[in-house]
Amino acid sequence: MDAIHDLGGMQGFGPIPIATGDKDFAALADWEKRMWGLARSGVAQGVTIDWFRHGLERMVPSDYLSFAYFNKWCANYLMLMLDHGSITLEDVKRGHLLAKEAEAAPKSIDDVLASNAQANISFEGACDTPPAFAAGDAVRTLRIPPPGAHTRLPRYARGVEGRILAHHGAHAVPERGAEGKKDYQALYTVAFSAADLWGPEADPRDDVTLDLWEAYLVPA
Amino acid sequence: MATFDSENAAHLHRELHSHLPSDPALRVKTLESLAIERGLVAPQTVDAWVEAYSEHIGPKRGAQVVARAWLDADFHARLLEDAAEAIKDLGFQGSATGHLKAVANTDRQHNMVVCTLCSCYPFSILGMSPSWYKSAEYRARAVREPRQVLSEFGVALADDVAVRVWDSTAELRYLVVPQRPAGTQGWSEEALAAIVTRNSMIGTQRDLPLEAS
């Protein structure tokens, strides 16, 4: 959906907040570090990467633009836990559960480093259809993305002609992942000239690449 | 189980908007308390993840990858061919590196990475992303006016340098391999890694000074 998260190319923003936004992880506020630790711990159950992303996309738009990054994550994790049924809105308002469950077993630093080393998961899968495009092919993106509440075809790159740089095999389709389903489809890196994306104001030397699923593309 | 219902997600977000305290520290405290009481996580596990990203998982990993690529032509070739596999030499594989792609700067091309739709980032080799990377300003402007963005980071490009911006819209994650600066012949991998900055591996820095910052 064309929601608030789709920021690429939007105009009106000011300078990049470099000086205020350059802290190392260790220098972040405690609540930010806790939020990241909770996220890595997997407190939202039954979540796919695209349902997680779509959850962020469905935030109250003004909150999406004004909240600090990990404050958005906090809202989204609470939403995901509510949606899953792990907690209720009354629990959130109370800040505690009425009946506590058995404590989870604590993990050590070695445990979590081992978990991290196994988190390099692949999103590739089987697809019966051979890829429709090959490197060098000219393609055009759709003006209207395929059906589904969640898409990874940004507004700024719709209805534009580009060139296939690489084929990456079949990857999990985000539209279906956000619905809790698994489907795999050819994924390509596609290069677009800056001029085709932004018009004559763009620098003719430059280009932008996006990683796009086959359903987003037609032959040019 | 999750409903995967987009409208339910939006409804729940509106409820949270109305009922949660505005202080983010209080909100995260609520989330942590509920997760602990539900038996989903132990507080020590959260501590361990904080320690992991404070002490172990950070841009020093990426810097070592780059330094090795500068020194070892075979590793360099394997890194550009399949970075997800190559970084296993160093044991740096992990979150968001399953489809890692390394892109090398050249005299004629500068590479820069963004995620316009969220803030995708190769955590296991670069650690936590800087806040500016996640800002609306960077996400909106990097694809449209990369040269102005680069100039805000102090990057001046020669006239014959093209800019390629990689928007991470799928599960590929990008690592920019900056150019090895002149005057580093004979340097050790450790000495080289010390001058490779996080921003140079995102592409918001191009030339690496010989003094570690």
Short mmCIF file of C-alpha atoms in Angstrom, two decimals:
data_model
loop_
_atom_site.label_atom_id
_atom_site.label_comp_id
_atom_site.label_asym_id
_atom_site.label_seq_id
_atom_site.Cartn_x
_atom_site.Cartn_y
_atom_site.Cartn_z
CA MET A 1 0.00 0.00 0.00
CA ASP A 2 1.04 3.60 -0.56
CA ALA A 3 1.68 4.37 3.08
CA ILE A 4 3.82 6.79 5.04
CA HIS A 5 6.89 4.53 5.06
CA ASP A 6 7.48 4.88 1.30
CA LEU A 7 9.82 7.86 1.60
CA GLY A 8 12.14 7.48 -1.39
CA GLY A 9 12.28 10.70 -3.40
CA MET A 10 9.86 12.61 -1.16
CA GLN A 11 10.83 16.27 -1.10
CA GLY A 12 10.73 18.85 1.66
CA PHE A 13 13.05 17.21 4.17
CA GLY A 14 15.99 19.15 5.56
CA PRO A 15 19.66 18.28 6.06
CA ILE A 16 20.65 14.75 7.03
CA PRO A 17 20.88 14.73 10.87
CA ILE A 18 24.48 13.56 10.81
CA ALA A 19 25.88 15.10 13.97
CA THR A 20 22.97 14.07 16.19
CA GLY A 21 22.52 10.66 14.61
CA ASP A 22 25.98 9.18 14.58
CA LYS A 23 26.23 7.41 17.91
CA ASP A 24 27.63 3.92 18.29
CA PHE A 25 25.28 1.34 19.73
CA ALA A 26 26.96 1.54 23.15
CA ALA A 27 26.20 5.28 23.30
CA LEU A 28 22.46 4.94 22.65
CA ALA A 29 19.88 5.56 25.37
CA ASP A 30 19.25 2.60 27.62
CA TRP A 31 15.67 2.17 26.37
CA GLU A 32 16.92 2.01 22.78
CA LYS A 33 19.38 -0.71 23.64
CA ARG A 34 16.70 -2.63 25.59
CA MET A 35 14.37 -2.39 22.58
CA TRP A 36 17.00 -3.82 20.26
CA GLY A 37 17.75 -6.59 22.76
CA LEU A 38 14.03 -7.44 23.00
CA ALA A 39 13.75 -7.49 19.22
CA ARG A 40 16.76 -9.82 18.88
CA SER A 41 15.22 -12.04 21.56
CA GLY A 42 12.20 -12.68 19.35
CA VAL A 43 9.45 -11.56 21.73
CA ALA A 44 6.94 -11.28 18.87
CA GLN A 45 5.84 -14.79 18.03
CA GLY A 46 4.70 -16.13 14.68
CA VAL A 47 5.99 -13.14 12.75
CA THR A 48 7.36 -13.11 9.21
CA ILE A 49 9.79 -10.39 8.13
CA ASP A 50 7.16 -8.90 5.84
CA TRP A 51 4.39 -8.95 8.46
CA PHE A 52 6.82 -7.15 10.79
CA ARG A 53 7.54 -4.56 8.08
CA HIS A 54 3.90 -4.20 7.19
CA GLY A 55 3.13 -3.60 10.86
CA LEU A 56 5.45 -0.59 10.83
CA GLU A 57 3.78 0.62 7.64
CA ARG A 58 0.40 0.61 9.39
CA MET A 59 1.51 2.86 12.26
CA VAL A 60 -0.38 6.11 12.79
CA PRO A 61 1.29 8.19 10.04
CA SER A 62 2.18 11.15 12.24
CA ASP A 63 3.81 8.77 14.73
CA TYR A 64 5.78 7.12 11.93
CA LEU A 65 7.36 10.42 10.96
CA SER A 66 7.92 11.81 14.45
CA PHE A 67 8.94 8.81 16.58
CA ALA A 68 12.57 7.83 17.11
CA TYR A 69 13.43 4.58 15.34
CA PHE A 70 13.27 2.28 18.36
CA ASN A 71 10.13 3.99 19.60
CA LYS A 72 8.51 2.88 16.33
CA TRP A 73 9.81 -0.61 16.94
CA CYS A 74 8.30 -0.58 20.42
CA ALA A 75 4.89 0.36 19.03
CA ASN A 76 5.21 -2.32 16.38
CA TYR A 77 6.27 -5.07 18.79
CA LEU A 78 3.34 -4.24 21.05
CA MET A 79 1.04 -4.32 18.02
CA LEU A 80 2.45 -7.68 16.90
CA MET A 81 2.05 -9.16 20.40
CA LEU A 82 -1.53 -7.85 20.64
CA ASP A 83 -2.34 -9.21 17.20
CA HIS A 84 -0.85 -12.58 18.11
CA GLY A 85 -2.81 -12.73 21.33
CA SER A 86 0.28 -12.85 23.59
CA ILE A 87 -1.06 -9.79 25.45
CA THR A 88 -4.23 -7.71 25.59
CA LEU A 89 -4.76 -3.96 25.42
CA GLU A 90 -5.76 -4.09 29.11
CA ASP A 91 -2.37 -5.65 29.89
CA VAL A 92 -0.65 -2.82 28.01
CA LYS A 93 -2.61 -0.15 29.91
CA ARG A 94 -1.85 -1.90 33.21
CA GLY A 95 1.81 -2.46 32.32
CA HIS A 96 1.70 -5.91 33.87
CA LEU A 97 -0.01 -9.26 33.42
CA LEU A 98 -2.59 -10.38 35.98
CA ALA A 99 -1.14 -13.90 35.94
CA LYS A 100 2.56 -14.29 35.31
CA GLU A 101 3.93 -17.33 33.54
CA ALA A 102 7.08 -19.31 34.26
CA GLU A 103 10.21 -17.29 33.59
CA ALA A 104 12.08 -17.92 30.35
CA ALA A 105 15.51 -19.50 30.66
CA PRO A 106 18.21 -16.82 30.50
CA LYS A 107 20.72 -16.87 27.67
CA SER A 108 24.38 -15.98 28.04
CA ILE A 109 26.51 -13.80 25.79
CA ASP A 110 27.89 -16.96 24.17
CA ASP A 111 24.35 -18.21 23.55
CA VAL A 112 23.26 -15.01 21.81
CA LEU A 113 26.44 -14.76 19.74
CA ALA A 114 25.82 -18.33 18.60
CA SER A 115 22.21 -17.41 17.75
CA ASN A 116 23.42 -14.43 15.76
CA ALA A 117 25.88 -16.57 13.80
CA GLN A 118 22.95 -18.77 12.76
CA ALA A 119 20.70 -15.86 11.80
CA ASN A 120 22.12 -15.55 8.28
CA ILE A 121 18.96 -17.15 6.96
CA SER A 122 18.25 -17.57 3.27
CA PHE A 123 15.06 -16.23 1.72
CA GLU A 124 15.52 -18.32 -1.42
CA GLY A 125 13.08 -21.07 -2.26
CA ALA A 126 11.79 -23.30 -4.99
CA CYS A 127 9.95 -21.85 -7.97
CA ASP A 128 8.67 -23.92 -10.90
CA THR A 129 8.66 -21.04 -13.38
CA PRO A 130 11.97 -20.28 -15.11
CA PRO A 131 13.10 -16.64 -14.80
CA ALA A 132 11.56 -14.41 -17.46
CA PHE A 133 14.51 -12.04 -17.62
CA ALA A 134 18.29 -12.17 -17.77
CA ALA A 135 21.05 -9.66 -17.09
CA GLY A 136 21.01 -6.89 -19.68
CA ASP A 137 17.28 -7.13 -20.46
CA ALA A 138 15.29 -3.93 -20.65
CA VAL A 139 12.26 -3.97 -18.34
CA ARG A 140 9.57 -1.60 -17.14
CA THR A 141 8.09 -1.57 -13.65
CA LEU A 142 4.35 -1.68 -13.16
CA ARG A 143 2.54 1.56 -12.44
CA ILE A 144 0.26 -0.25 -9.99
CA PRO A 145 1.85 -2.94 -7.79
CA PRO A 146 0.44 -6.48 -7.72
CA PRO A 147 -2.47 -7.20 -5.30
CA GLY A 148 -1.59 -7.29 -1.61
CA ALA A 149 -1.51 -4.88 1.32
CA HIS A 150 2.31 -4.92 1.43
CA THR A 151 4.63 -4.26 -1.48
CA ARG A 152 8.34 -3.64 -1.94
CA LEU A 153 7.91 -1.70 -5.18
CA PRO A 154 8.40 1.91 -4.07
CA ARG A 155 6.30 4.68 -5.57
CA TYR A 156 9.31 6.49 -7.02
CA ALA A 157 10.24 3.50 -9.19
CA ARG A 158 6.84 2.69 -10.73
CA GLY A 159 6.19 2.86 -14.47
CA VAL A 160 9.90 3.38 -15.15
CA GLU A 161 12.20 1.67 -17.62
CA GLY A 162 15.33 -0.01 -16.30
CA ARG A 163 17.85 -2.71 -17.06
CA ILE A 164 18.38 -6.06 -15.30
CA LEU A 165 21.78 -6.13 -13.60
CA ALA A 166 21.49 -9.57 -11.98
CA HIS A 167 19.13 -12.46 -11.32
CA HIS A 168 19.26 -13.81 -7.76
CA GLY A 169 17.15 -16.96 -7.96
CA ALA A 170 13.67 -17.15 -6.45
CA HIS A 171 13.08 -15.21 -3.20
CA ALA A 172 10.15 -15.11 -0.79
CA VAL A 173 7.42 -12.89 -2.20
CA PRO A 174 6.76 -9.99 0.21
CA GLU A 175 3.06 -9.66 -0.64
CA ARG A 176 2.51 -13.25 0.48
CA GLY A 177 4.93 -13.11 3.42
CA ALA A 178 2.90 -10.27 4.93
CA GLU A 179 -0.11 -12.61 4.71
CA GLY A 180 1.76 -15.41 6.49
CA LYS A 181 2.11 -17.41 3.28
CA LYS A 182 5.15 -18.71 1.44
CA ASP A 183 5.68 -18.21 -2.25
CA TYR A 184 8.90 -17.74 -4.20
CA GLN A 185 9.52 -15.80 -7.35
CA ALA A 186 12.52 -14.64 -9.38
CA LEU A 187 14.28 -11.63 -7.85
CA TYR A 188 16.40 -9.23 -9.87
CA THR A 189 18.59 -6.24 -9.25
CA VAL A 190 17.36 -3.60 -11.69
CA ALA A 191 19.26 -0.40 -12.51
CA PHE A 192 17.39 2.80 -13.37
CA SER A 193 19.09 5.91 -14.70
CA ALA A 194 18.64 8.87 -12.40
CA ALA A 195 17.28 10.85 -15.35
CA ASP A 196 14.55 8.24 -15.98
CA LEU A 197 13.54 8.38 -12.32
CA TRP A 198 13.76 12.11 -11.67
CA GLY A 199 13.83 13.89 -15.02
CA PRO A 200 16.31 16.40 -16.40
CA GLU A 201 17.27 17.76 -12.96
CA ALA A 202 19.03 14.48 -12.21
CA ASP A 203 22.70 13.92 -12.89
CA PRO A 204 23.10 12.00 -16.18
CA ARG A 205 26.06 10.05 -14.72
CA ASP A 206 24.07 8.49 -11.89
CA ASP A 207 21.77 5.53 -11.41
CA VAL A 208 19.76 3.82 -8.70
CA THR A 209 19.35 0.07 -8.29
CA LEU A 210 16.44 -1.75 -6.65
CA ASP A 211 15.92 -5.43 -5.93
CA LEU A 212 12.59 -6.30 -7.54
CA TRP A 213 10.45 -9.40 -7.91
CA GLU A 214 9.43 -10.62 -11.33
CA ALA A 215 5.75 -9.71 -10.81
CA TYR A 216 6.79 -6.03 -10.63
CA LEU A 217 8.31 -6.13 -14.11
CA VAL A 218 7.23 -6.35 -17.75
CA PRO A 219 9.46 -6.36 -20.84
CA ALA A 220 10.25 -2.82 -21.98
CA MET B 1 -1.36 -16.78 16.11
CA ALA B 2 -0.79 -13.67 14.06
CA THR B 3 -3.87 -12.59 12.07
CA PHE B 4 -1.84 -11.17 9.14
CA ASP B 5 -4.78 -8.75 8.83
CA SER B 6 -3.52 -5.36 7.67
CA GLU B 7 -6.59 -3.50 8.97
CA ASN B 8 -6.26 -5.12 12.39
CA ALA B 9 -2.65 -3.94 12.53
CA ALA B 10 -3.76 -0.37 11.77
CA HIS B 11 -6.59 -0.59 14.35
CA LEU B 12 -4.21 -1.84 17.05
CA HIS B 13 -1.71 0.91 16.26
CA ARG B 14 -4.46 3.52 16.71
CA GLU B 15 -5.36 1.99 20.07
CA LEU B 16 -1.72 2.07 21.16
CA HIS B 17 -1.44 5.67 19.97
CA SER B 18 -4.35 6.58 22.28
CA HIS B 19 -3.32 4.58 25.35
CA LEU B 20 0.46 4.43 25.60
CA PRO B 21 2.51 6.96 27.58
CA SER B 22 4.49 9.31 25.35
CA ASP B 23 7.85 8.68 27.06
CA PRO B 24 9.61 6.02 24.96
CA ALA B 25 11.52 4.70 27.98
CA LEU B 26 8.21 3.97 29.72
CA ARG B 27 6.80 2.35 26.61
CA VAL B 28 9.79 0.03 26.22
CA LYS B 29 9.62 -0.76 29.95
CA THR B 30 5.99 -1.81 29.45
CA LEU B 31 6.95 -4.02 26.51
CA GLU B 32 9.82 -5.61 28.44
CA SER B 33 7.71 -6.22 31.55
CA LEU B 34 4.94 -7.87 29.55
CA ALA B 35 7.38 -10.02 27.55
CA ILE B 36 9.16 -11.18 30.72
CA GLU B 37 5.92 -11.92 32.57
CA ARG B 38 4.60 -13.84 29.57
CA GLY B 39 7.73 -16.01 29.78
CA LEU B 40 8.92 -14.95 26.32
CA VAL B 41 12.32 -13.65 27.39
CA ALA B 42 14.53 -13.36 30.45
CA PRO B 43 15.95 -9.92 31.30
CA GLN B 44 19.46 -11.43 31.29
CA THR B 45 18.93 -12.40 27.65
CA VAL B 46 18.18 -8.78 26.75
CA ASP B 47 21.35 -7.81 28.66
CA ALA B 48 23.30 -10.36 26.62
CA TRP B 49 22.07 -8.95 23.31
CA VAL B 50 22.96 -5.43 24.45
CA GLU B 51 26.44 -6.68 25.32
CA ALA B 52 26.71 -8.51 21.97
CA TYR B 53 26.03 -5.32 20.01
CA SER B 54 28.08 -3.11 22.36
CA GLU B 55 31.19 -5.27 22.46
CA HIS B 56 31.21 -7.88 19.69
CA ILE B 57 29.02 -7.12 16.67
CA GLY B 58 29.95 -3.81 15.08
CA PRO B 59 31.60 -2.05 12.14
CA LYS B 60 35.02 -3.40 13.13
CA ARG B 61 33.87 -6.65 11.53
CA GLY B 62 33.14 -4.98 8.21
CA ALA B 63 36.43 -3.10 8.43
CA GLN B 64 38.30 -6.37 8.80
CA VAL B 65 36.47 -7.79 5.79
CA VAL B 66 37.48 -4.76 3.71
CA ALA B 67 41.10 -4.89 4.91
CA ARG B 68 41.35 -8.56 4.03
CA ALA B 69 39.90 -7.88 0.58
CA TRP B 70 42.57 -5.21 0.03
CA LEU B 71 45.34 -7.64 0.94
CA ASP B 72 44.09 -10.90 -0.54
CA ALA B 73 43.09 -10.91 -4.22
CA ASP B 74 41.40 -14.32 -3.93
CA PHE B 75 39.31 -13.19 -0.95
CA HIS B 76 38.48 -9.95 -2.80
CA ALA B 77 37.20 -11.95 -5.79
CA ARG B 78 35.17 -14.28 -3.56
CA LEU B 79 33.77 -11.33 -1.60
CA LEU B 80 32.48 -9.66 -4.76
CA GLU B 81 31.18 -12.97 -6.10
CA ASP B 82 29.36 -14.12 -2.92
CA ALA B 83 29.90 -11.98 0.15
CA ALA B 84 27.52 -14.07 2.28
CA GLU B 85 29.88 -17.03 1.85
CA ALA B 86 33.17 -15.10 1.95
CA ILE B 87 32.54 -13.51 5.37
CA LYS B 88 32.25 -17.00 6.87
CA ASP B 89 36.08 -17.10 6.65
CA LEU B 90 35.99 -14.60 9.51
CA GLY B 91 32.95 -16.05 11.30
CA PHE B 92 31.01 -12.81 10.77
CA GLN B 93 27.88 -14.33 9.21
CA GLY B 94 24.66 -13.56 11.05
CA SER B 95 21.64 -11.27 11.10
CA ALA B 96 20.88 -9.84 7.67
CA THR B 97 23.92 -11.27 5.90
CA GLY B 98 22.28 -14.32 4.31
CA HIS B 99 22.19 -12.44 1.00
CA LEU B 100 25.10 -10.05 1.49
CA LYS B 101 26.37 -8.28 -1.63
CA ALA B 102 29.69 -6.41 -1.68
CA VAL B 103 30.05 -3.55 -4.15
CA ALA B 104 33.47 -2.02 -4.75
CA ASN B 105 34.15 1.64 -5.35
CA THR B 106 36.35 2.41 -8.36
CA ASP B 107 37.99 5.53 -9.76
CA ARG B 108 34.85 6.01 -11.90
CA GLN B 109 32.05 4.80 -9.62
CA HIS B 110 30.98 5.61 -6.10
CA ASN B 111 28.48 3.33 -4.36
CA MET B 112 26.05 4.38 -1.66
CA VAL B 113 23.46 2.30 0.21
CA VAL B 114 19.97 3.20 1.47
CA CYS B 115 16.73 1.48 2.37
CA THR B 116 13.94 3.83 1.36
CA LEU B 117 11.08 1.57 2.54
CA CYS B 118 12.38 0.75 6.03
CA SER B 119 16.00 0.77 7.20
CA CYS B 120 17.47 -2.58 6.14
CA TYR B 121 21.12 -2.92 7.15
CA PRO B 122 23.71 -5.75 7.35
CA PHE B 123 23.75 -5.84 11.16
CA SER B 124 26.09 -8.78 11.66
CA ILE B 125 29.00 -7.07 9.91
CA LEU B 126 28.27 -3.37 10.53
CA GLY B 127 26.50 -3.51 13.89
CA MET B 128 23.68 -1.11 14.66
CA SER B 129 22.96 1.37 11.89
CA PRO B 130 23.59 5.05 12.63
CA SER B 131 20.46 7.08 13.39
CA TRP B 132 20.95 9.26 10.31
CA TYR B 133 20.71 6.11 8.14
CA LYS B 134 17.24 5.50 9.59
CA SER B 135 16.16 9.14 9.32
CA ALA B 136 13.39 10.25 6.97
CA GLU B 137 15.83 12.80 5.54
CA TYR B 138 18.34 10.20 4.39
CA ARG B 139 15.73 7.70 3.20
CA ALA B 140 13.90 10.36 1.17
CA ARG B 141 16.89 12.17 -0.31
CA ALA B 142 19.57 9.51 -0.91
CA VAL B 143 17.91 8.18 -4.08
CA ARG B 144 16.87 11.57 -5.48
CA GLU B 145 19.80 13.85 -4.73
CA PRO B 146 22.71 11.60 -3.73
CA ARG B 147 25.32 14.20 -4.61
CA GLN B 148 23.82 16.80 -2.29
CA VAL B 149 23.57 14.15 0.44
CA LEU B 150 27.22 13.20 -0.12
CA SER B 151 28.27 16.84 0.06
CA GLU B 152 26.58 17.10 3.48
CA PHE B 153 28.86 14.25 4.55
CA GLY B 154 31.84 16.19 3.19
CA VAL B 155 32.30 14.02 0.10
CA ALA B 156 33.51 15.85 -3.00
CA LEU B 157 33.46 13.75 -6.17
CA ALA B 158 35.69 14.21 -9.19
CA ASP B 159 33.83 15.09 -12.41
CA ASP B 160 34.27 11.65 -13.93
CA VAL B 161 32.77 9.75 -10.99
CA ALA B 162 29.28 8.28 -11.36
CA VAL B 163 27.14 7.63 -8.29
CA ARG B 164 25.20 4.40 -7.97
CA VAL B 165 22.69 4.24 -5.12
CA TRP B 166 21.65 0.76 -3.99
CA ASP B 167 18.12 0.80 -2.52
CA SER B 168 17.78 -2.39 -0.42
CA THR B 169 14.19 -3.24 -1.30
CA ALA B 170 14.50 -7.04 -0.84
CA GLU B 171 16.63 -9.30 1.40
CA LEU B 172 19.93 -8.46 -0.24
CA ARG B 173 22.12 -6.33 2.02
CA TYR B 174 24.95 -4.21 0.72
CA LEU B 175 28.51 -3.60 1.86
CA VAL B 176 30.49 -0.91 0.07
CA VAL B 177 34.16 -1.77 -0.34
CA PRO B 178 35.98 1.57 -0.29
CA GLN B 179 39.20 2.09 -2.26
CA ARG B 180 42.46 1.41 -0.50
CA PRO B 181 44.20 4.72 0.09
CA ALA B 182 47.64 5.39 -1.34
CA GLY B 183 50.46 5.26 1.16
CA THR B 184 49.35 2.02 2.85
CA GLN B 185 51.75 -0.39 1.13
CA GLY B 186 53.06 -2.96 3.54
CA TRP B 187 50.40 -2.27 6.16
CA SER B 188 49.03 -5.20 8.16
CA GLU B 189 45.39 -6.28 8.01
CA GLU B 190 44.93 -4.85 11.49
CA ALA B 191 46.42 -1.49 10.57
CA LEU B 192 44.32 -1.30 7.41
CA ALA B 193 41.12 -2.26 9.25
CA ALA B 194 41.70 0.58 11.72
CA ILE B 195 41.25 3.21 8.98
CA VAL B 196 38.07 1.72 7.45
CA THR B 197 35.06 3.65 8.76
CA ARG B 198 31.45 2.59 9.08
CA ASN B 199 30.33 5.44 6.82
CA SER B 200 32.76 4.36 4.09
CA MET B 201 31.10 0.93 4.09
CA ILE B 202 27.65 2.55 3.69
CA GLY B 203 29.04 4.88 1.05
CA THR B 204 28.64 8.26 2.75
CA GLN B 205 32.42 8.59 2.93
CA ARG B 206 34.73 8.02 -0.05
CA ASP B 207 38.35 8.83 0.78
CA LEU B 208 39.84 7.24 3.87
CA PRO B 209 42.40 9.27 5.78
CA LEU B 210 45.46 7.36 6.98
CA GLU B 211 44.82 8.41 10.56
CA ALA B 212 42.10 6.33 12.20
CA SER B 213 39.27 8.64 13.26
#
